C-alpha positions as CSV (number, residue, x, y, z in Angstrom):
1,M,-0.1,-0.1,-0.1
2,I,2.8,2.4,1.0
3,K,4.6,1.6,-2.3
4,H,1.8,2.1,-4.3
5,T,0.9,5.7,-2.6
6,L,4.4,6.7,-3.1
7,K,4.3,6.0,-6.7
8,L,1.1,7.8,-7.1
9,M,2.4,10.7,-5.7
10,W,5.6,10.5,-7.7
11,N,3.6,10.8,-10.6
12,Q,2.2,14.1,-9.4
13,K,5.6,15.3,-8.0
14,K,5.2,19.1,-8.8
15,R,1.6,19.5,-7.3
16,N,2.8,17.5,-4.3
17,A,6.1,19.4,-3.8
18,L,4.3,22.4,-3.3
19,I,2.1,20.8,-0.9
20,I,4.9,19.5,1.2
21,I,6.5,23.0,1.4
22,E,3.0,24.4,2.5
23,L,2.8,21.5,5.2
24,M,6.5,22.5,6.3
25,I,5.4,26.2,7.0
26,V,2.3,25.2,8.5
27,F,4.0,22.8,10.8
28,L,6.2,25.6,12.0
29,V,3.4,28.1,12.4
30,L,1.3,25.6,14.5
31,F,4.3,24.6,16.7
32,F,5.0,28.3,17.4
33,A,1.4,29.0,18.0
34,V,1.0,26.3,20.4
35,Y,4.1,27.0,22.2
36,F,3.2,30.5,23.1
37,L,-0.2,29.6,24.1
38,S,1.3,27.0,26.1
39,A,3.8,29.4,27.7
40,D,1.0,31.7,28.7
41,L,-1.2,29.1,30.2
42,S,1.7,27.7,32.1
43,K,2.2,31.3,33.7
44,L,-1.5,31.3,34.7
45,M,-1.2,28.1,36.5
46,I,1.5,29.2,38.8
47,P,-0.4,30.4,41.9
48,I,0.2,33.6,43.5
49,V,1.9,32.9,46.9
50,V,1.0,36.1,48.8
51,D,-2.5,36.4,50.5
52,D,-3.9,39.5,49.4
53,E,-7.3,39.6,51.3
54,N,-7.8,42.2,53.5
55,V,-4.4,43.8,53.1
56,A,-3.6,47.4,51.9
57,A,-0.8,49.3,50.9
58,V,0.2,52.9,51.8
59,G,3.0,55.0,49.9
60,F,4.8,57.6,51.5
61,Y,7.4,60.4,50.6
62,T,9.3,62.4,53.1
63,N,11.5,65.6,52.3
64,D,13.4,64.8,55.5
65,T,17.0,64.2,55.0
66,N,17.8,63.3,58.4
67,S,18.0,59.2,58.1
68,L,17.8,58.8,62.0
69,R,14.9,61.1,62.1
70,V,13.2,59.3,59.4
71,A,13.8,56.1,61.1
72,K,12.3,57.2,64.0
73,V,9.3,58.2,62.4
74,Y,9.0,54.7,60.7
75,T,9.2,53.1,64.0
76,A,6.7,55.2,65.9
77,L,4.3,54.9,62.7
78,K,4.4,51.1,62.8
79,A,3.8,51.1,66.4
80,H,1.0,53.6,66.2
81,L,-0.8,51.9,63.4
82,K,-0.4,48.4,65.2
83,S,-2.4,49.7,68.1
84,L,-5.5,50.9,66.2
85,P,-8.3,48.5,66.8
86,Y,-9.2,47.8,63.1
87,I,-5.5,46.9,62.1
88,E,-4.1,43.2,62.6
89,A,-0.5,43.7,61.3
90,V,1.7,46.1,59.9
91,S,5.1,45.8,57.6
92,Y,7.5,47.8,56.1
93,A,7.5,47.0,52.2
94,G,9.8,49.4,50.6
95,N,9.9,48.1,46.9
96,S,8.5,45.0,47.4
97,V,4.9,45.5,47.6
98,P,3.0,42.7,45.9
99,F,1.6,43.7,42.3
100,D,3.4,47.1,42.4
101,A,5.9,47.8,39.4
102,S,8.4,49.1,41.5
103,Y,11.4,47.0,42.0
104,S,15.3,46.7,42.0
105,S,17.5,44.2,40.6
106,S,20.9,42.9,41.6
107,S,23.5,40.2,40.2
108,F,24.6,37.8,42.9
109,S,26.7,34.5,42.0
110,A,27.5,31.2,43.6
111,N,29.5,28.1,42.3
112,G,30.6,30.4,39.2
113,V,27.0,31.0,38.0
114,D,25.9,34.6,38.0
115,L,22.2,35.5,38.2
116,V,20.3,38.7,38.5
117,F,17.7,38.7,41.2
118,F,14.7,40.7,42.0
119,T,15.9,42.0,45.5
120,R,13.1,42.9,48.2
121,Y,14.0,44.3,51.2
122,V,11.3,43.6,54.0
123,D,10.9,43.5,57.6
124,P,10.4,40.3,59.8
125,D,6.5,40.9,59.7
126,F,6.2,40.9,56.0
127,A,5.9,37.2,55.5
128,P,3.8,36.3,58.3
129,L,1.4,39.3,57.2
130,L,1.2,38.2,53.7
131,K,1.1,34.4,54.7
132,I,4.0,33.6,52.2
133,P,5.0,29.8,52.5
134,L,8.5,28.2,52.5
135,L,9.4,25.1,50.6
136,K,12.3,24.7,53.0
137,G,14.4,26.3,55.8
138,R,13.0,29.4,57.8
139,W,12.8,33.3,57.4
140,P,15.4,35.2,59.1
141,R,14.9,36.5,62.5
142,A,14.9,40.2,63.4
143,G,18.0,40.2,65.5
144,E,20.0,38.4,62.5
145,A,20.0,41.5,60.1
146,E,23.4,42.6,61.3
147,N,24.9,39.2,60.9
148,W,27.4,38.9,57.9
149,P,26.9,36.8,55.9
150,R,23.5,38.4,55.8
151,P,20.6,35.7,56.1
152,V,18.3,35.9,53.0
153,V,15.6,33.7,51.3
154,I,15.4,32.9,47.7
155,T,13.0,31.6,45.2
156,V,13.0,27.8,43.9
157,D,14.2,29.0,40.4
158,A,17.1,30.9,41.9
159,S,17.9,27.8,43.8
160,K,17.8,25.4,40.8
161,T,19.8,27.8,38.7
162,L,22.6,28.6,41.1
163,F,22.8,25.2,43.1
164,G,21.0,22.7,40.7
165,K,19.8,19.7,42.8
166,K,21.9,20.6,45.9
167,E,20.4,21.8,49.0
168,A,20.3,25.7,48.9
169,I,19.9,25.8,52.9
170,G,23.2,27.0,54.3
171,M,24.8,28.0,51.0
172,I,26.6,31.3,50.5
173,I,25.9,33.8,47.6
174,T,27.8,36.8,46.9
175,S,27.6,40.2,45.4
176,G,30.1,42.6,44.1
177,R,33.0,41.9,41.6
178,D,36.0,42.9,43.7
179,N,37.0,42.5,47.5
180,H,36.1,46.1,48.3
181,S,32.5,45.9,47.1
182,R,32.0,41.7,47.9
183,K,29.4,40.8,50.1
184,E,28.3,37.4,51.3
185,Y,24.7,36.1,52.1
186,L,23.5,33.0,53.7
187,V,20.5,31.2,52.3
188,T,18.2,30.5,55.2
189,G,15.0,29.6,53.2
190,V,13.7,28.7,49.8
191,L,10.2,29.9,48.8
192,P,7.9,28.9,45.9
193,L,8.1,30.8,42.4
194,Y,7.2,34.2,42.9
195,K,5.2,36.7,40.6
196,Q,4.0,40.0,40.3
197,S,0.6,39.3,38.7
198,D,-1.4,36.3,37.5
199,Y,-0.2,36.9,33.7
200,S,3.5,37.6,34.7
201,S,6.4,35.3,34.5
202,P,7.9,34.5,37.7
203,E,11.4,35.9,38.3
204,P,14.3,35.0,40.5
205,G,13.7,36.7,44.0
206,L,15.9,37.4,47.0
207,F,14.4,38.6,50.0
208,I,16.6,40.5,52.5
209,V,14.7,40.4,55.9
210,G,15.5,43.4,58.4
211,N,17.9,45.4,56.2
212,P,19.8,47.9,58.8
213,D,19.4,50.6,55.8
214,L,15.5,50.0,55.8
215,Q,14.6,53.5,56.6
216,N,16.0,54.4,52.8
217,N,13.7,51.9,51.4
218,A,10.4,52.2,53.3
219,S,8.5,54.3,51.3
220,R,5.7,51.9,51.5
221,I,4.0,49.9,54.2
222,I,1.5,47.2,54.0
223,V,-1.3,46.7,56.6
224,K,-3.6,43.8,57.5
225,V,-6.9,45.2,58.1
226,K,-9.6,43.2,60.3
227,K,-12.3,41.5,58.3
228,G,-15.1,44.0,57.2
229,M,-13.1,47.1,58.5
230,M,-11.4,48.2,55.2
231,A,-13.8,51.3,54.9
232,E,-12.9,52.6,58.2
233,F,-9.2,52.0,57.5
234,F,-9.4,54.1,54.4
235,S,-11.5,56.9,56.2
236,H,-8.9,57.1,58.9
237,I,-5.4,56.5,57.8
238,E,-4.5,59.9,56.6
239,P,-5.3,61.7,60.0
240,E,-3.6,58.5,61.8
241,V,-0.5,58.8,59.8
242,F,-0.2,62.6,60.5
243,K,-0.4,62.1,64.2
244,V,3.2,60.8,64.0
245,A,4.7,62.4,60.8
246,D,5.0,66.1,60.2
247,R,2.9,67.4,57.4
248,D,5.7,69.6,56.5
249,L,8.1,66.9,55.6
250,W,6.0,63.9,54.9
251,F,3.3,63.2,52.3
252,L,0.7,60.5,51.9
253,F,1.0,59.3,48.0
254,W,-1.3,56.7,47.7
255,V,-3.5,54.0,49.6
256,N,-4.7,51.1,47.9
257,T,-5.8,47.4,48.6
258,L,-3.8,44.4,47.4
259,S,-6.5,43.2,45.7
260,D,-7.2,46.2,43.6
261,M,-3.4,46.6,42.7
262,R,-3.5,42.8,41.7
263,A,-6.6,43.6,39.4
264,T,-4.5,46.6,37.8
265,A,-1.6,44.4,37.3
266,N,-3.9,41.8,35.6
267,A,-5.3,44.2,33.4
268,S,-2.4,45.8,32.0
269,M,-1.2,42.0,31.0
270,H,-4.4,40.1,30.2
271,T,-5.2,42.0,26.9
272,G,-1.8,40.7,25.4
273,F,-2.8,37.1,26.7
274,Y,-6.3,37.2,25.5
275,T,-4.9,38.5,22.1
276,R,-2.4,35.8,21.6
277,T,-4.9,33.2,22.7
278,L,-7.2,34.4,20.0
279,I,-4.4,34.7,17.3
280,S,-3.5,31.0,18.1
281,A,-7.0,29.9,17.5
282,I,-7.4,31.7,14.3
283,V,-4.1,30.5,13.3
284,I,-5.1,27.0,13.9
285,L,-8.7,27.1,12.3
286,N,-7.1,28.9,9.0
287,I,-4.7,26.1,9.0
288,L,-7.7,23.5,8.9
289,L,-9.6,25.5,6.3
290,G,-6.6,25.8,4.2
291,F,-5.8,22.1,4.2
292,I,-9.6,21.7,3.5
293,G,-9.3,23.9,0.4
294,V,-5.8,22.5,-0.8
295,L,-6.8,19.0,-0.7
296,W,-10.4,19.3,-2.1
297,Y,-8.8,21.2,-5.2
298,N,-6.2,18.6,-5.2
299,I,-8.7,15.8,-5.0
300,N,-11.2,17.4,-7.7
301,L,-8.4,17.5,-10.1
302,R,-8.2,13.5,-9.9
303,R,-11.8,12.8,-10.9
304,K,-10.8,10.8,-13.7
305,E,-8.5,8.7,-11.9
306,T,-11.4,8.2,-9.2
307,G,-13.8,7.2,-11.7
308,L,-11.4,4.6,-13.3
309,R,-10.6,3.3,-10.0
310,M,-14.5,2.8,-9.1
311,A,-15.0,1.4,-12.6
312,V,-12.5,-1.3,-12.3
313,G,-14.2,-2.3,-8.6
314,A,-12.6,-0.1,-6.2
315,S,-14.8,0.6,-3.3
316,R,-16.0,4.0,-2.0
317,L,-14.2,3.1,1.3
318,A,-10.9,2.1,-0.4
319,I,-10.9,5.4,-2.4
320,N,-11.4,7.4,0.8
321,K,-8.6,5.7,2.6
322,Q,-6.3,6.0,-0.2
323,L,-6.7,9.6,-0.3
324,I,-6.3,9.9,3.5
325,N,-3.1,7.9,3.3
326,E,-1.6,10.1,0.6
327,S,-2.3,13.4,2.7
328,L,-0.7,11.6,5.8
329,V,2.4,10.7,3.5
330,L,2.5,14.2,2.4
331,G,2.1,15.4,5.9
332,F,5.3,13.0,6.9
333,F,7.6,14.7,4.2
334,G,6.3,18.1,5.3
335,I,6.7,17.5,9.0
336,V,10.5,15.8,8.9
337,P,12.4,19.0,7.4
338,A,10.2,21.2,9.7
339,L,11.1,19.3,13.0
340,I,14.6,19.1,12.0
341,L,14.8,22.8,11.9
342,I,13.0,23.4,15.1
343,L,15.1,21.2,16.9
344,Q,18.2,22.7,15.7
345,V,16.8,26.2,16.9
346,Y,16.5,24.7,20.4
347,L,19.9,22.9,20.5
348,L,21.6,26.3,19.4
349,R,19.8,28.3,21.7
350,V,18.6,30.8,19.1
351,Y,15.6,31.4,21.3
352,P,15.2,30.8,24.9
353,F,12.6,28.3,24.7
354,E,11.6,26.5,28.2
355,T,12.5,22.7,27.7
356,N,9.1,21.4,29.3
357,I,6.8,23.6,27.3
358,F,9.1,23.3,24.2
359,F,8.6,19.4,24.2
360,F,5.0,19.4,25.1
361,S,4.3,21.9,22.1
362,L,6.2,19.8,19.8
363,A,4.3,16.6,20.7
364,V,1.0,18.5,20.4
365,S,1.9,19.6,17.1
366,L,2.8,16.4,15.8
367,V,-0.5,14.8,17.0
368,V,-2.6,17.8,15.8
369,L,-1.3,18.1,12.2
370,P,-1.8,14.4,11.1
371,C,-5.4,14.8,12.8
372,L,-6.1,18.0,10.7
373,L,-5.0,16.2,7.7
374,V,-7.0,13.3,8.1
375,L,-10.1,15.7,8.7
376,A,-9.1,17.9,5.6
377,A,-8.8,14.7,3.4
378,W,-11.7,12.8,4.8
379,Y,-14.7,15.2,3.7
380,P,-13.6,16.0,-0.2
381,G,-12.6,12.3,-0.2
382,R,-15.9,11.1,0.8
383,L,-17.7,13.5,-1.6
384,A,-14.9,12.1,-4.4
385,S,-16.0,8.9,-3.8
386,R,-19.7,9.3,-3.9
387,I,-19.3,10.4,-7.6
388,S,-20.8,7.6,-10.0
389,P,-18.2,6.2,-12.4
390,A,-20.0,7.1,-15.3
391,I,-20.5,10.8,-14.2
392,A,-16.7,11.2,-13.1
393,L,-15.6,9.7,-16.6
394,H,-18.2,11.5,-18.4
395,S,-16.9,15.0,-16.8
396,E,-13.7,14.2,-18.3
């Protein structure tokens, strides 16, 4: 059967060569459509590890250049807010407020591997307030902030990059390129993947707890409000702040709930997500319609052959099966060069594919394309096999 199919295809090699080229291009397009769609869905499936329920963030700015006085104000402000009856917990957050676009990054190294971290300076109440879980280890204690190597917590993706399968707890990571600027940090804990919105990619994170220079970074605080008392918090936060801070030197920039900040962060990214999803769906639909059109046209050109085969006793099922087999063989010759090209792009690291998503997308494409070919060949083949031999021969 295969030998006969190949012979029939060779007799129409010019026409089939164009179809094979089209199939090769289509497989490439299908693979990339599936890959980017899968990458977006994989981001969406990674959970947000912070608890944003009944949590608000407050942004400050001060003209006070006296760092000691600034530190005293923050210390007094935190104690004052914690004493209010509608507040459960307060934490300095600096540039570490979840779902906020503000962040800082620094390069750290270990085992000869350099990695850029999203660095976050927080106080000891940050993780308990947001209920951030740990996969291993512990959060540094307040009294350890002055110790060197300074204790830090890193994300699991950073742990795998720097240490591979080794245990990260107790390992040393360093910053600085020379002995003068070199600083050492001790890993005390590993937390899950950390991301800034539901649609964003997780980034390697490093949390420095109890930073001695916190007064220079603590332009934001987060507040855990008692259930059902968020409205009271919003109505009282400004006068309560300025019971401690001087209005001439301090400014209250903004107050917002983490839930609203999460919605805003998602809104800025979900448009692109839905657009890519729609484009991927349209691409796959166009591929199917294109296959049906090309194969339909190709099969209609073979009406004489179909009539002759039926006239000499071929059944409708055999003809339909033959046409489907030819489509699958054409698909094979189109997929093989495309597959080689894709694997070369992956092996040469031309594009930073994620390995798991890459092979998943490749497997899906290898299954979907033959299925589309069968579907595209079956219907026009079925119509062709329903034509009477006499009518088919007469039309020629």
